[in-house]
Amino acid sequence: MPSFNFVLLTIVGTGIVTWLSRIIPFVLLKKFQLSKGVIEFLSFVPIAIMSALWFENLFVQHIGQLPSIEWGNLLASIPTVISAIISKNLLVIVVVGVISLGVVRMVLGM
C-alpha cells in the first residue's frame, strides 16, 4: 500500500502539471502574435470538438461488427441541431440538447 506522502505528492504533482499546461499557453501568447492563418485554423477547433463528442455518443460500438445507432441520442439531436442552426449560441445549444435528451429518456424510458 502506498504511503500517504507518495499519494499526496502524486496529487500535488499532477495538479501542478495540469495547471502549468493550461497557464503556459496564455503566457506565451501574450508575448507572441499568431499569424492570421493560425487564428483562422484555431477557430474551427470548437466545431471539431463538438462534432467528435456528438458522433461518439450517436453510435454504439460492437466488437467485430459495425456500430449501431443510439436512437435516443439521435432523436435528441434533431432539436439540438435545429437550435444550433437558428441560434449559433453554444449556451442555447447545450440547454436544448440537455432538455431534449431528458424528454426523450423520460418518454422512451431509457
CSV table of N, CA and C in Angstrom, one decimal:
chain,number,residue,atom,x,y,z
A,1,MET,N,0.8,-1.2,0.0
A,1,MET,CA,0.0,0.0,0.0
A,1,MET,C,0.9,1.2,0.0
A,2,PRO,N,0.6,2.2,-0.9
A,2,PRO,CA,1.5,3.4,-1.0
A,2,PRO,C,1.4,4.2,0.3
A,3,SER,N,2.4,4.9,0.6
A,3,SER,CA,2.4,5.8,1.7
A,3,SER,C,1.6,7.0,1.5
A,4,PHE,N,1.2,7.7,2.5
A,4,PHE,CA,0.4,8.9,2.4
A,4,PHE,C,1.2,10.0,1.7
A,5,ASN,N,2.5,10.1,2.0
A,5,ASN,CA,3.3,11.1,1.4
A,5,ASN,C,3.4,10.9,-0.1
A,6,PHE,N,3.5,9.7,-0.6
A,6,PHE,CA,3.6,9.4,-2.0
A,6,PHE,C,2.3,9.8,-2.7
A,7,VAL,N,1.2,9.4,-2.1
A,7,VAL,CA,-0.1,9.8,-2.7
A,7,VAL,C,-0.3,11.3,-2.7
A,8,LEU,N,0.1,11.9,-1.6
A,8,LEU,CA,-0.1,13.4,-1.6
A,8,LEU,C,0.8,14.1,-2.6
A,9,LEU,N,2.1,13.7,-2.7
A,9,LEU,CA,3.0,14.2,-3.7
A,9,LEU,C,2.5,14.0,-5.2
A,10,THR,N,1.9,12.8,-5.4
A,10,THR,CA,1.3,12.5,-6.7
A,10,THR,C,0.2,13.4,-7.0
A,11,ILE,N,-0.7,13.6,-6.1
A,11,ILE,CA,-1.9,14.5,-6.3
A,11,ILE,C,-1.4,15.9,-6.6
A,12,VAL,N,-0.5,16.4,-5.7
A,12,VAL,CA,0.0,17.8,-5.9
A,12,VAL,C,0.8,17.9,-7.2
A,13,GLY,N,1.6,16.9,-7.5
A,13,GLY,CA,2.4,17.0,-8.8
A,13,GLY,C,1.5,17.0,-10.0
A,14,THR,N,0.5,16.2,-10.0
A,14,THR,CA,-0.4,16.2,-11.2
A,14,THR,C,-1.2,17.5,-11.3
A,15,GLY,N,-1.6,18.0,-10.1
A,15,GLY,CA,-2.3,19.3,-10.1
A,15,GLY,C,-1.4,20.4,-10.7
A,16,ILE,N,-0.1,20.4,-10.3
A,16,ILE,CA,0.8,21.5,-10.8
A,16,ILE,C,1.0,21.3,-12.3
A,17,VAL,N,1.2,20.1,-12.8
A,17,VAL,CA,1.3,19.8,-14.2
A,17,VAL,C,0.1,20.2,-15.0
A,18,THR,N,-1.1,19.9,-14.5
A,18,THR,CA,-2.3,20.3,-15.1
A,18,THR,C,-2.4,21.9,-15.2
A,19,TRP,N,-2.1,22.5,-14.1
A,19,TRP,CA,-2.2,24.0,-14.0
A,19,TRP,C,-1.2,24.6,-15.0
A,20,LEU,N,0.0,24.1,-15.0
A,20,LEU,CA,1.0,24.6,-15.9
A,20,LEU,C,0.6,24.4,-17.4
A,21,SER,N,0.0,23.3,-17.7
A,21,SER,CA,-0.3,23.1,-19.1
A,21,SER,C,-1.5,24.0,-19.6
A,22,ARG,N,-2.2,24.5,-18.7
A,22,ARG,CA,-3.3,25.5,-19.0
A,22,ARG,C,-2.8,26.9,-18.9
A,23,ILE,N,-1.8,27.2,-18.2
A,23,ILE,CA,-1.3,28.6,-18.0
A,23,ILE,C,-0.3,29.0,-19.0
A,24,ILE,N,0.7,28.1,-19.3
A,24,ILE,CA,1.8,28.4,-20.2
A,24,ILE,C,1.3,28.9,-21.5
A,25,PRO,N,0.3,28.3,-22.2
A,25,PRO,CA,-0.1,28.8,-23.5
A,25,PRO,C,-0.5,30.3,-23.4
A,26,PHE,N,-1.2,30.7,-22.4
A,26,PHE,CA,-1.7,32.1,-22.2
A,26,PHE,C,-0.5,33.0,-22.0
A,27,VAL,N,0.5,32.6,-21.2
A,27,VAL,CA,1.7,33.4,-21.0
A,27,VAL,C,2.4,33.6,-22.3
A,28,LEU,N,2.6,32.5,-23.1
A,28,LEU,CA,3.3,32.6,-24.3
A,28,LEU,C,2.6,33.4,-25.4
A,29,LEU,N,1.3,33.3,-25.4
A,29,LEU,CA,0.5,34.0,-26.4
A,29,LEU,C,0.5,35.5,-26.1
A,30,LYS,N,0.7,35.9,-24.9
A,30,LYS,CA,0.8,37.4,-24.6
A,30,LYS,C,2.0,38.0,-25.2
A,31,LYS,N,3.1,37.2,-25.4
A,31,LYS,CA,4.4,37.7,-25.9
A,31,LYS,C,4.5,37.6,-27.4
A,32,PHE,N,3.7,36.6,-28.0
A,32,PHE,CA,3.9,36.4,-29.4
A,32,PHE,C,2.5,36.7,-30.1
A,33,GLN,N,2.6,37.1,-31.4
A,33,GLN,CA,1.4,37.3,-32.2
A,33,GLN,C,1.2,36.2,-33.1
A,34,LEU,N,0.1,35.5,-33.1
A,34,LEU,CA,-0.2,34.4,-34.1
A,34,LEU,C,-0.5,35.0,-35.4
A,35,SER,N,-0.2,34.2,-36.5
A,35,SER,CA,-0.5,34.6,-37.8
A,35,SER,C,-2.0,34.5,-38.0
A,36,LYS,N,-2.5,35.2,-39.1
A,36,LYS,CA,-3.9,35.1,-39.4
A,36,LYS,C,-4.4,33.7,-39.8
A,37,GLY,N,-3.5,33.0,-40.4
A,37,GLY,CA,-3.8,31.6,-40.8
A,37,GLY,C,-4.0,30.7,-39.6
A,38,VAL,N,-3.1,30.9,-38.6
A,38,VAL,CA,-3.2,30.0,-37.4
A,38,VAL,C,-4.5,30.4,-36.6
A,39,ILE,N,-4.8,31.6,-36.5
A,39,ILE,CA,-6.0,32.1,-35.8
A,39,ILE,C,-7.3,31.5,-36.5
A,40,GLU,N,-7.3,31.6,-37.9
A,40,GLU,CA,-8.4,31.0,-38.6
A,40,GLU,C,-8.5,29.5,-38.4
A,41,PHE,N,-7.4,28.8,-38.4
A,41,PHE,CA,-7.4,27.4,-38.2
A,41,PHE,C,-7.9,27.0,-36.8
A,42,LEU,N,-7.5,27.8,-35.8
A,42,LEU,CA,-7.9,27.5,-34.4
A,42,LEU,C,-9.4,27.9,-34.2
A,43,SER,N,-10.0,28.7,-35.1
A,43,SER,CA,-11.4,29.0,-34.9
A,43,SER,C,-12.3,27.7,-35.2
A,44,PHE,N,-11.7,26.7,-35.9
A,44,PHE,CA,-12.5,25.5,-36.2
A,44,PHE,C,-12.4,24.5,-35.1
A,45,VAL,N,-11.6,24.7,-34.1
A,45,VAL,CA,-11.4,23.7,-33.0
A,45,VAL,C,-12.7,23.4,-32.2
A,46,PRO,N,-13.4,24.4,-31.8
A,46,PRO,CA,-14.7,24.1,-31.1
A,46,PRO,C,-15.6,23.3,-31.9
A,47,ILE,N,-15.7,23.6,-33.2
A,47,ILE,CA,-16.6,22.8,-34.1
A,47,ILE,C,-16.2,21.3,-34.1
A,48,ALA,N,-14.9,21.1,-34.3
A,48,ALA,CA,-14.4,19.8,-34.3
A,48,ALA,C,-14.6,19.0,-33.0
A,49,ILE,N,-14.4,19.7,-31.9
A,49,ILE,CA,-14.6,19.0,-30.6
A,49,ILE,C,-16.1,18.7,-30.4
A,50,MET,N,-17.0,19.6,-30.7
A,50,MET,CA,-18.4,19.3,-30.6
A,50,MET,C,-18.8,18.2,-31.5
A,51,SER,N,-18.3,18.2,-32.7
A,51,SER,CA,-18.7,17.1,-33.7
A,51,SER,C,-18.2,15.7,-33.2
A,52,ALA,N,-17.0,15.7,-32.6
A,52,ALA,CA,-16.4,14.5,-32.1
A,52,ALA,C,-17.2,14.0,-31.0
A,53,LEU,N,-17.6,14.8,-30.0
A,53,LEU,CA,-18.4,14.4,-28.9
A,53,LEU,C,-19.8,13.9,-29.3
A,54,TRP,N,-20.4,14.6,-30.3
A,54,TRP,CA,-21.7,14.2,-30.8
A,54,TRP,C,-21.6,12.8,-31.5
A,55,PHE,N,-20.7,12.6,-32.4
A,55,PHE,CA,-20.6,11.3,-33.1
A,55,PHE,C,-20.2,10.2,-32.1
A,56,GLU,N,-19.5,10.5,-31.1
A,56,GLU,CA,-19.1,9.5,-30.1
A,56,GLU,C,-20.3,8.9,-29.4
A,57,ASN,N,-21.3,9.8,-29.1
A,57,ASN,CA,-22.5,9.4,-28.4
A,57,ASN,C,-23.6,9.0,-29.3
A,58,LEU,N,-23.5,9.2,-30.6
A,58,LEU,CA,-24.5,8.9,-31.5
A,58,LEU,C,-24.5,7.4,-31.9
A,59,PHE,N,-23.3,6.8,-31.8
A,59,PHE,CA,-23.1,5.4,-32.2
A,59,PHE,C,-22.7,4.5,-31.0
A,60,VAL,N,-23.1,3.3,-31.1
A,60,VAL,CA,-22.7,2.3,-30.0
A,60,VAL,C,-21.8,1.3,-30.7
A,61,GLN,N,-20.6,1.1,-30.1
A,61,GLN,CA,-19.6,0.2,-30.7
A,61,GLN,C,-19.9,-1.2,-30.3
A,62,HIS,N,-19.8,-2.1,-31.3
A,62,HIS,CA,-19.9,-3.6,-31.1
A,62,HIS,C,-18.7,-4.2,-31.7
A,63,ILE,N,-17.9,-4.9,-30.8
A,63,ILE,CA,-16.7,-5.5,-31.3
A,63,ILE,C,-16.9,-6.5,-32.4
A,64,GLY,N,-16.2,-6.3,-33.5
A,64,GLY,CA,-16.4,-7.3,-34.6
A,64,GLY,C,-17.6,-7.0,-35.5
A,65,GLN,N,-18.3,-5.9,-35.2
A,65,GLN,CA,-19.5,-5.6,-36.0
A,65,GLN,C,-19.5,-4.1,-36.3
A,66,LEU,N,-20.3,-3.7,-37.2
A,66,LEU,CA,-20.5,-2.2,-37.4
A,66,LEU,C,-21.2,-1.6,-36.3
A,67,PRO,N,-20.9,-0.3,-36.0
A,67,PRO,CA,-21.6,0.3,-34.9
A,67,PRO,C,-23.1,0.5,-35.2
A,68,SER,N,-23.9,0.5,-34.1
A,68,SER,CA,-25.3,0.7,-34.3
A,68,SER,C,-25.7,2.1,-33.8
A,69,ILE,N,-26.8,2.6,-34.2
A,69,ILE,CA,-27.2,4.0,-33.8
A,69,ILE,C,-27.9,4.0,-32.4
A,70,GLU,N,-27.6,4.9,-31.6
A,70,GLU,CA,-28.2,5.1,-30.3
A,70,GLU,C,-29.4,6.0,-30.6
A,71,TRP,N,-30.6,5.4,-30.7
A,71,TRP,CA,-31.8,6.1,-31.2
A,71,TRP,C,-32.2,7.2,-30.3
A,72,GLY,N,-32.1,7.1,-29.0
A,72,GLY,CA,-32.4,8.2,-28.1
A,72,GLY,C,-31.6,9.4,-28.3
A,73,ASN,N,-30.3,9.2,-28.5
A,73,ASN,CA,-29.4,10.4,-28.8
A,73,ASN,C,-29.7,11.0,-30.1
A,74,LEU,N,-30.0,10.1,-31.1
A,74,LEU,CA,-30.4,10.6,-32.4
A,74,LEU,C,-31.6,11.5,-32.4
A,75,LEU,N,-32.6,11.0,-31.7
A,75,LEU,CA,-33.9,11.8,-31.5
A,75,LEU,C,-33.6,13.1,-30.8
A,76,ALA,N,-32.8,13.1,-29.8
A,76,ALA,CA,-32.5,14.3,-29.0
A,76,ALA,C,-31.6,15.3,-29.9
A,77,SER,N,-30.9,14.7,-30.8
A,77,SER,CA,-30.0,15.6,-31.7
A,77,SER,C,-30.8,16.4,-32.6
A,78,ILE,N,-32.0,16.0,-33.0
A,78,ILE,CA,-32.8,16.8,-34.0
A,78,ILE,C,-33.1,18.2,-33.5
A,79,PRO,N,-33.7,18.4,-32.4
A,79,PRO,CA,-34.0,19.8,-31.9
A,79,PRO,C,-32.7,20.5,-31.6
A,80,THR,N,-31.7,19.8,-31.2
A,80,THR,CA,-30.4,20.4,-30.8
A,80,THR,C,-29.8,21.0,-32.1
A,81,VAL,N,-29.7,20.2,-33.2
A,81,VAL,CA,-29.2,20.7,-34.4
A,81,VAL,C,-30.0,21.9,-35.0
A,82,ILE,N,-31.3,21.8,-34.9
A,82,ILE,CA,-32.1,22.9,-35.3
A,82,ILE,C,-31.8,24.2,-34.5
A,83,SER,N,-31.7,24.0,-33.2
A,83,SER,CA,-31.4,25.2,-32.4
A,83,SER,C,-30.0,25.7,-32.7
A,84,ALA,N,-29.0,24.9,-33.1
A,84,ALA,CA,-27.7,25.3,-33.5
A,84,ALA,C,-27.7,26.1,-34.8
A,85,ILE,N,-28.5,25.6,-35.7
A,85,ILE,CA,-28.6,26.3,-37.0
A,85,ILE,C,-29.3,27.7,-36.8
A,86,ILE,N,-30.3,27.8,-35.9
A,86,ILE,CA,-31.1,29.0,-35.7
A,86,ILE,C,-30.3,30.0,-34.9
A,87,SER,N,-29.8,29.5,-33.7
A,87,SER,CA,-29.2,30.5,-32.8
A,87,SER,C,-27.7,30.7,-32.9
A,88,LYS,N,-27.0,29.7,-33.2
A,88,LYS,CA,-25.5,29.7,-33.3
A,88,LYS,C,-24.9,30.2,-31.9
A,89,ASN,N,-25.6,29.8,-30.8
A,89,ASN,CA,-25.2,30.2,-29.5
A,89,ASN,C,-25.0,28.9,-28.7
A,90,LEU,N,-23.8,28.7,-28.2
A,90,LEU,CA,-23.4,27.4,-27.5
A,90,LEU,C,-24.3,27.2,-26.3
A,91,LEU,N,-24.6,28.2,-25.6
A,91,LEU,CA,-25.4,28.0,-24.4
A,91,LEU,C,-26.8,27.5,-24.7
A,92,VAL,N,-27.4,28.1,-25.8
A,92,VAL,CA,-28.7,27.6,-26.2
A,92,VAL,C,-28.7,26.2,-26.7
A,93,ILE,N,-27.6,25.9,-27.5
A,93,ILE,CA,-27.4,24.5,-28.0
A,93,ILE,C,-27.4,23.5,-26.9
A,94,VAL,N,-26.5,23.8,-25.9
A,94,VAL,CA,-26.4,22.9,-24.7
A,94,VAL,C,-27.7,22.7,-24.0
A,95,VAL,N,-28.3,23.8,-23.7
A,95,VAL,CA,-29.6,23.7,-22.9
A,95,VAL,C,-30.6,22.9,-23.7
A,96,VAL,N,-30.8,23.2,-25.0
A,96,VAL,CA,-31.8,22.5,-25.8
A,96,VAL,C,-31.4,21.0,-25.8
A,97,GLY,N,-30.1,20.7,-26.0
A,97,GLY,CA,-29.7,19.3,-26.0
A,97,GLY,C,-30.0,18.6,-24.7
A,98,VAL,N,-29.7,19.2,-23.6
A,98,VAL,CA,-29.9,18.5,-22.3
A,98,VAL,C,-31.4,18.3,-22.1
A,99,ILE,N,-32.2,19.3,-22.4
A,99,ILE,CA,-33.6,19.2,-22.2
A,99,ILE,C,-34.2,18.2,-23.1
A,100,SER,N,-33.8,18.2,-24.4
A,100,SER,CA,-34.4,17.2,-25.4
A,100,SER,C,-34.0,15.8,-25.0
A,101,LEU,N,-32.7,15.6,-24.5
A,101,LEU,CA,-32.3,14.3,-24.1
A,101,LEU,C,-33.1,13.8,-22.9
A,102,GLY,N,-33.3,14.7,-22.0
A,102,GLY,CA,-34.1,14.4,-20.8
A,102,GLY,C,-35.5,14.0,-21.2
A,103,VAL,N,-36.1,14.7,-22.1
A,103,VAL,CA,-37.5,14.4,-22.5
A,103,VAL,C,-37.5,13.1,-23.2
A,104,VAL,N,-36.6,12.8,-24.1
A,104,VAL,CA,-36.5,11.6,-24.9
A,104,VAL,C,-36.4,10.4,-23.9
A,105,ARG,N,-35.5,10.5,-22.9
A,105,ARG,CA,-35.3,9.4,-22.0
A,105,ARG,C,-36.5,9.2,-21.1
A,106,MET,N,-37.2,10.3,-20.7
A,106,MET,CA,-38.4,10.2,-19.9
A,106,MET,C,-39.5,9.5,-20.7
A,107,VAL,N,-39.7,9.9,-22.0
A,107,VAL,CA,-40.8,9.3,-22.8
A,107,VAL,C,-40.5,7.9,-23.2
A,108,LEU,N,-39.2,7.6,-23.6
A,108,LEU,CA,-38.9,6.3,-24.0
A,108,LEU,C,-38.5,5.3,-22.9
A,109,GLY,N,-38.3,5.9,-21.7
A,109,GLY,CA,-38.0,5.1,-20.5
A,109,GLY,C,-36.6,4.5,-20.6
A,110,MET,N,-35.7,5.3,-21.2
A,110,MET,CA,-34.3,4.8,-21.3
A,110,MET,C,-33.5,5.1,-20.1
